[in-house]
PDB file of C-alpha atoms in Angstrom:
ATOM      1  CA  UNK A   1     -21.623  13.759  22.788  1.00 89.00           C
ATOM      2  CA  UNK A   2     -18.980  11.652  21.072  1.00 91.00           C
ATOM      3  CA  UNK A   3     -16.659  13.056  18.420  1.00 92.00           C
ATOM      4  CA  UNK A   4     -14.314  11.363  15.952  1.00 94.00           C
ATOM      5  CA  UNK A   5     -12.186  12.198  12.912  1.00 95.00           C
ATOM      6  CA  UNK A   6     -12.048  10.364   9.581  1.00 94.00           C
ATOM      7  CA  UNK A   7      -9.715  10.963   6.642  1.00 94.00           C
ATOM      8  CA  UNK A   8      -9.617   9.916   2.991  1.00 93.00           C
ATOM      9  CA  UNK A   9      -7.481  11.371   0.165  1.00 92.00           C
ATOM     10  CA  UNK A  10      -7.463  15.132   0.885  1.00 92.00           C
ATOM     11  CA  UNK A  11     -10.696  15.103   2.937  1.00 94.00           C
ATOM     12  CA  UNK A  12     -11.011  15.446   6.690  1.00 95.00           C
ATOM     13  CA  UNK A  13     -14.330  14.839   8.456  1.00 95.00           C
ATOM     14  CA  UNK A  14     -15.189  15.672  12.072  1.00 95.00           C
ATOM     15  CA  UNK A  15     -18.292  13.916  13.404  1.00 94.00           C
ATOM     16  CA  UNK A  16     -20.284  14.749  16.549  1.00 95.00           C
ATOM     17  CA  UNK A  17     -22.637  11.936  17.630  1.00 91.00           C
ATOM     18  CA  UNK A  18     -25.551  12.598  20.019  1.00 92.00           C
ATOM     19  CA  UNK A  19     -28.751  10.801  21.021  1.00 91.00           C
ATOM     20  CA  UNK A  20     -31.616  11.789  18.738  1.00 89.00           C
ATOM     21  CA  UNK A  21     -33.873  10.614  15.946  1.00 88.00           C
ATOM     22  CA  UNK A  22     -31.470  10.001  13.065  1.00 85.00           C
ATOM     23  CA  UNK A  23     -30.860  13.495  11.660  1.00 90.00           C
ATOM     24  CA  UNK A  24     -27.584  13.844   9.750  1.00 91.00           C
ATOM     25  CA  UNK A  25     -26.329  17.334   8.887  1.00 93.00           C
ATOM     26  CA  UNK A  26     -23.184  17.840   6.817  1.00 93.00           C
ATOM     27  CA  UNK A  27     -21.728  21.373   6.860  1.00 93.00           C
ATOM     28  CA  UNK A  28     -25.096  22.762   7.969  1.00 92.00           C
ATOM     29  CA  UNK A  29     -27.108  20.993   5.229  1.00 93.00           C
ATOM     30  CA  UNK A  30     -29.183  17.825   5.318  1.00 93.00           C
ATOM     31  CA  UNK A  31     -26.872  15.019   4.108  1.00 91.00           C
ATOM     32  CA  UNK A  32     -29.158  14.071   1.182  1.00 92.00           C
ATOM     33  CA  UNK A  33     -28.809  17.631  -0.139  1.00 93.00           C
ATOM     34  CA  UNK A  34     -25.037  17.770   0.440  1.00 93.00           C
ATOM     35  CA  UNK A  35     -24.455  14.370  -1.229  1.00 92.00           C
ATOM     36  CA  UNK A  36     -27.176  14.092  -3.940  1.00 93.00           C
ATOM     37  CA  UNK A  37     -25.952  10.766  -5.399  1.00 92.00           C
ATOM     38  CA  UNK A  38     -27.700   7.764  -3.801  1.00 91.00           C
ATOM     39  CA  UNK A  39     -24.621   5.501  -3.838  1.00 90.00           C
ATOM     40  CA  UNK A  40     -22.666   8.172  -1.934  1.00 91.00           C
ATOM     41  CA  UNK A  41     -25.520   8.581   0.581  1.00 91.00           C
ATOM     42  CA  UNK A  42     -25.321   4.815   1.106  1.00 90.00           C
ATOM     43  CA  UNK A  43     -21.651   5.226   2.139  1.00 88.00           C
ATOM     44  CA  UNK A  44     -22.700   7.470   5.011  1.00 90.00           C
ATOM     45  CA  UNK A  45     -25.511   5.288   6.366  1.00 89.00           C
ATOM     46  CA  UNK A  46     -23.601   1.981   5.990  1.00 91.00           C
ATOM     47  CA  UNK A  47     -21.924   1.998   9.445  1.00 90.00           C
ATOM     48  CA  UNK A  48     -25.306   2.456  11.170  1.00 90.00           C
ATOM     49  CA  UNK A  49     -26.862  -0.360   9.112  1.00 90.00           C
ATOM     50  CA  UNK A  50     -23.900  -2.648   9.858  1.00 90.00           C
ATOM     51  CA  UNK A  51     -24.392  -2.412  13.637  1.00 89.00           C
ATOM     52  CA  UNK A  52     -28.182  -1.965  13.462  1.00 87.00           C
ATOM     53  CA  UNK A  53     -28.587   1.452  15.131  1.00 87.00           C
ATOM     54  CA  UNK A  54     -30.384   3.450  12.413  1.00 84.00           C
ATOM     55  CA  UNK A  55     -32.476   6.449  13.531  1.00 86.00           C
ATOM     56  CA  UNK A  56     -31.150   6.441  17.109  1.00 90.00           C
ATOM     57  CA  UNK A  57     -28.341   8.996  16.863  1.00 90.00           C
ATOM     58  CA  UNK A  58     -28.083  12.508  15.451  1.00 91.00           C
ATOM     59  CA  UNK A  59     -24.935  13.464  13.551  1.00 91.00           C
ATOM     60  CA  UNK A  60     -23.339  16.832  13.015  1.00 94.00           C
ATOM     61  CA  UNK A  61     -20.546  16.589  10.450  1.00 93.00           C
ATOM     62  CA  UNK A  62     -17.913  19.139   9.405  1.00 95.00           C
ATOM     63  CA  UNK A  63     -16.053  18.010   6.308  1.00 94.00           C
ATOM     64  CA  UNK A  64     -13.487  19.841   4.176  1.00 94.00           C
ATOM     65  CA  UNK A  65     -11.053  19.178   1.352  1.00 93.00           C
ATOM     66  CA  UNK A  66     -11.150  16.807  -1.590  1.00 91.00           C
ATOM     67  CA  UNK A  67     -14.095  15.794  -3.746  1.00 92.00           C
ATOM     68  CA  UNK A  68     -17.494  14.364  -2.881  1.00 92.00           C
ATOM     69  CA  UNK A  69     -16.407  10.706  -2.890  1.00 92.00           C
ATOM     70  CA  UNK A  70     -13.369  11.299  -0.660  1.00 93.00           C
ATOM     71  CA  UNK A  71     -15.505  13.389   1.680  1.00 94.00           C
ATOM     72  CA  UNK A  72     -18.181  10.687   1.881  1.00 93.00           C
ATOM     73  CA  UNK A  73     -15.615   8.011   2.707  1.00 93.00           C
ATOM     74  CA  UNK A  74     -13.984  10.268   5.313  1.00 94.00           C
ATOM     75  CA  UNK A  75     -17.408  10.769   6.915  1.00 93.00           C
ATOM     76  CA  UNK A  76     -18.010   6.998   6.843  1.00 94.00           C
ATOM     77  CA  UNK A  77     -14.730   6.345   8.650  1.00 94.00           C
ATOM     78  CA  UNK A  78     -15.450   9.034  11.263  1.00 94.00           C
ATOM     79  CA  UNK A  79     -18.928   7.590  11.942  1.00 93.00           C
ATOM     80  CA  UNK A  80     -17.466   4.110  12.350  1.00 93.00           C
ATOM     81  CA  UNK A  81     -14.851   5.418  14.802  1.00 94.00           C
ATOM     82  CA  UNK A  82     -17.520   7.280  16.783  1.00 93.00           C
ATOM     83  CA  UNK A  83     -19.672   4.138  17.005  1.00 92.00           C
ATOM     84  CA  UNK A  84     -16.689   2.158  18.323  1.00 92.00           C
ATOM     85  CA  UNK A  85     -16.122   4.833  20.998  1.00 92.00           C
ATOM     86  CA  UNK A  86     -19.805   4.482  21.889  1.00 89.00           C
ATOM     87  CA  UNK A  87     -19.768   0.676  22.178  1.00 87.00           C
ATOM     88  CA  UNK A  88     -16.669  -1.512  21.862  1.00 91.00           C
ATOM     89  CA  UNK A  89     -18.841  -4.452  20.649  1.00 90.00           C
ATOM     90  CA  UNK A  90     -19.403  -2.587  17.353  1.00 89.00           C
ATOM     91  CA  UNK A  91     -15.684  -2.893  16.530  1.00 92.00           C
ATOM     92  CA  UNK A  92     -15.746  -6.414  15.013  1.00 92.00           C
ATOM     93  CA  UNK A  93     -18.582  -5.929  12.459  1.00 92.00           C
ATOM     94  CA  UNK A  94     -17.233  -2.502  11.413  1.00 92.00           C
ATOM     95  CA  UNK A  95     -13.699  -3.857  11.096  1.00 92.00           C
ATOM     96  CA  UNK A  96     -14.942  -6.796   9.002  1.00 93.00           C
ATOM     97  CA  UNK A  97     -16.511  -4.324   6.535  1.00 92.00           C
ATOM     98  CA  UNK A  98     -13.189  -2.340   6.551  1.00 92.00           C
ATOM     99  CA  UNK A  99     -14.853   0.888   7.740  1.00 91.00           C
ATOM    100  CA  UNK A 100     -12.118   1.464  10.329  1.00 92.00           C
ATOM    101  CA  UNK A 101      -9.229   1.134   7.866  1.00 92.00           C
ATOM    102  CA  UNK A 102      -7.580   4.347   6.655  1.00 91.00           C
ATOM    103  CA  UNK A 103      -7.347   4.189   2.863  1.00 89.00           C
ATOM    104  CA  UNK A 104      -3.954   5.821   2.297  1.00 90.00           C
ATOM    105  CA  UNK A 105      -4.142   6.039  -1.495  1.00 92.00           C
ATOM    106  CA  UNK A 106      -3.625   9.623  -2.622  1.00 91.00           C
ATOM    107  CA  UNK A 107      -2.915  11.250  -5.977  1.00 92.00           C
ATOM    108  CA  UNK A 108       0.694  10.858  -7.113  1.00 94.00           C
ATOM    109  CA  UNK A 109       2.521  14.135  -7.557  1.00 95.00           C
ATOM    110  CA  UNK A 110       3.303  15.555 -10.987  1.00 96.00           C
ATOM    111  CA  UNK A 111       6.917  15.103 -12.120  1.00 96.00           C
ATOM    112  CA  UNK A 112       8.898  17.710 -14.037  1.00 96.00           C
ATOM    113  CA  UNK A 113       9.325  17.048 -17.767  1.00 94.00           C
ATOM    114  CA  UNK A 114       5.984  15.215 -17.884  1.00 95.00           C
ATOM    115  CA  UNK A 115       2.417  16.446 -18.385  1.00 96.00           C
ATOM    116  CA  UNK A 116       1.092  14.351 -15.451  1.00 95.00           C
ATOM    117  CA  UNK A 117       2.622  12.008 -12.890  1.00 96.00           C
ATOM    118  CA  UNK A 118       3.616   9.254 -15.327  1.00 96.00           C
ATOM    119  CA  UNK A 119       2.230  10.243 -18.719  1.00 95.00           C
ATOM    120  CA  UNK A 120       4.860  11.256 -21.285  1.00 94.00           C
ATOM    121  CA  UNK A 121       4.703  13.582 -24.249  1.00 94.00           C
ATOM    122  CA  UNK A 122       4.350  11.900 -27.640  1.00 93.00           C
ATOM    123  CA  UNK A 123       7.681  10.420 -28.753  1.00 91.00           C
ATOM    124  CA  UNK A 124       8.853  11.077 -32.302  1.00 91.00           C
ATOM    125  CA  UNK A 125      11.792   9.082 -33.647  1.00 89.00           C
ATOM    126  CA  UNK A 126      12.237  11.325 -36.690  1.00 83.00           C
TER     127      UNK A 126
END
């Protein structure tokens, strides 16, 4: 069993990779039920397709925090890291697709005297 952690925005994903027949469970649910959008499901299976090891490994994923897109990208990063731990030759193709890069962009904090981070209230000259 190989485990890895992936992060994106406020999401943290822990992935446990074992030999199997390609079952992916996210928080106890089948990943297609947990992430119903097809483009988000694609995010999760991309690392396997990149290195050509679909339906060989089972995944158990615990993910928390953030929204569905941040969670999916955190899972993608964790899977990529687990695959690199499994075989160092997978590093180059995964790195070329930027699956191993931590996307550090997070929501800017709200400032006092403003309704959001940068938005201002309507200005009236008179």
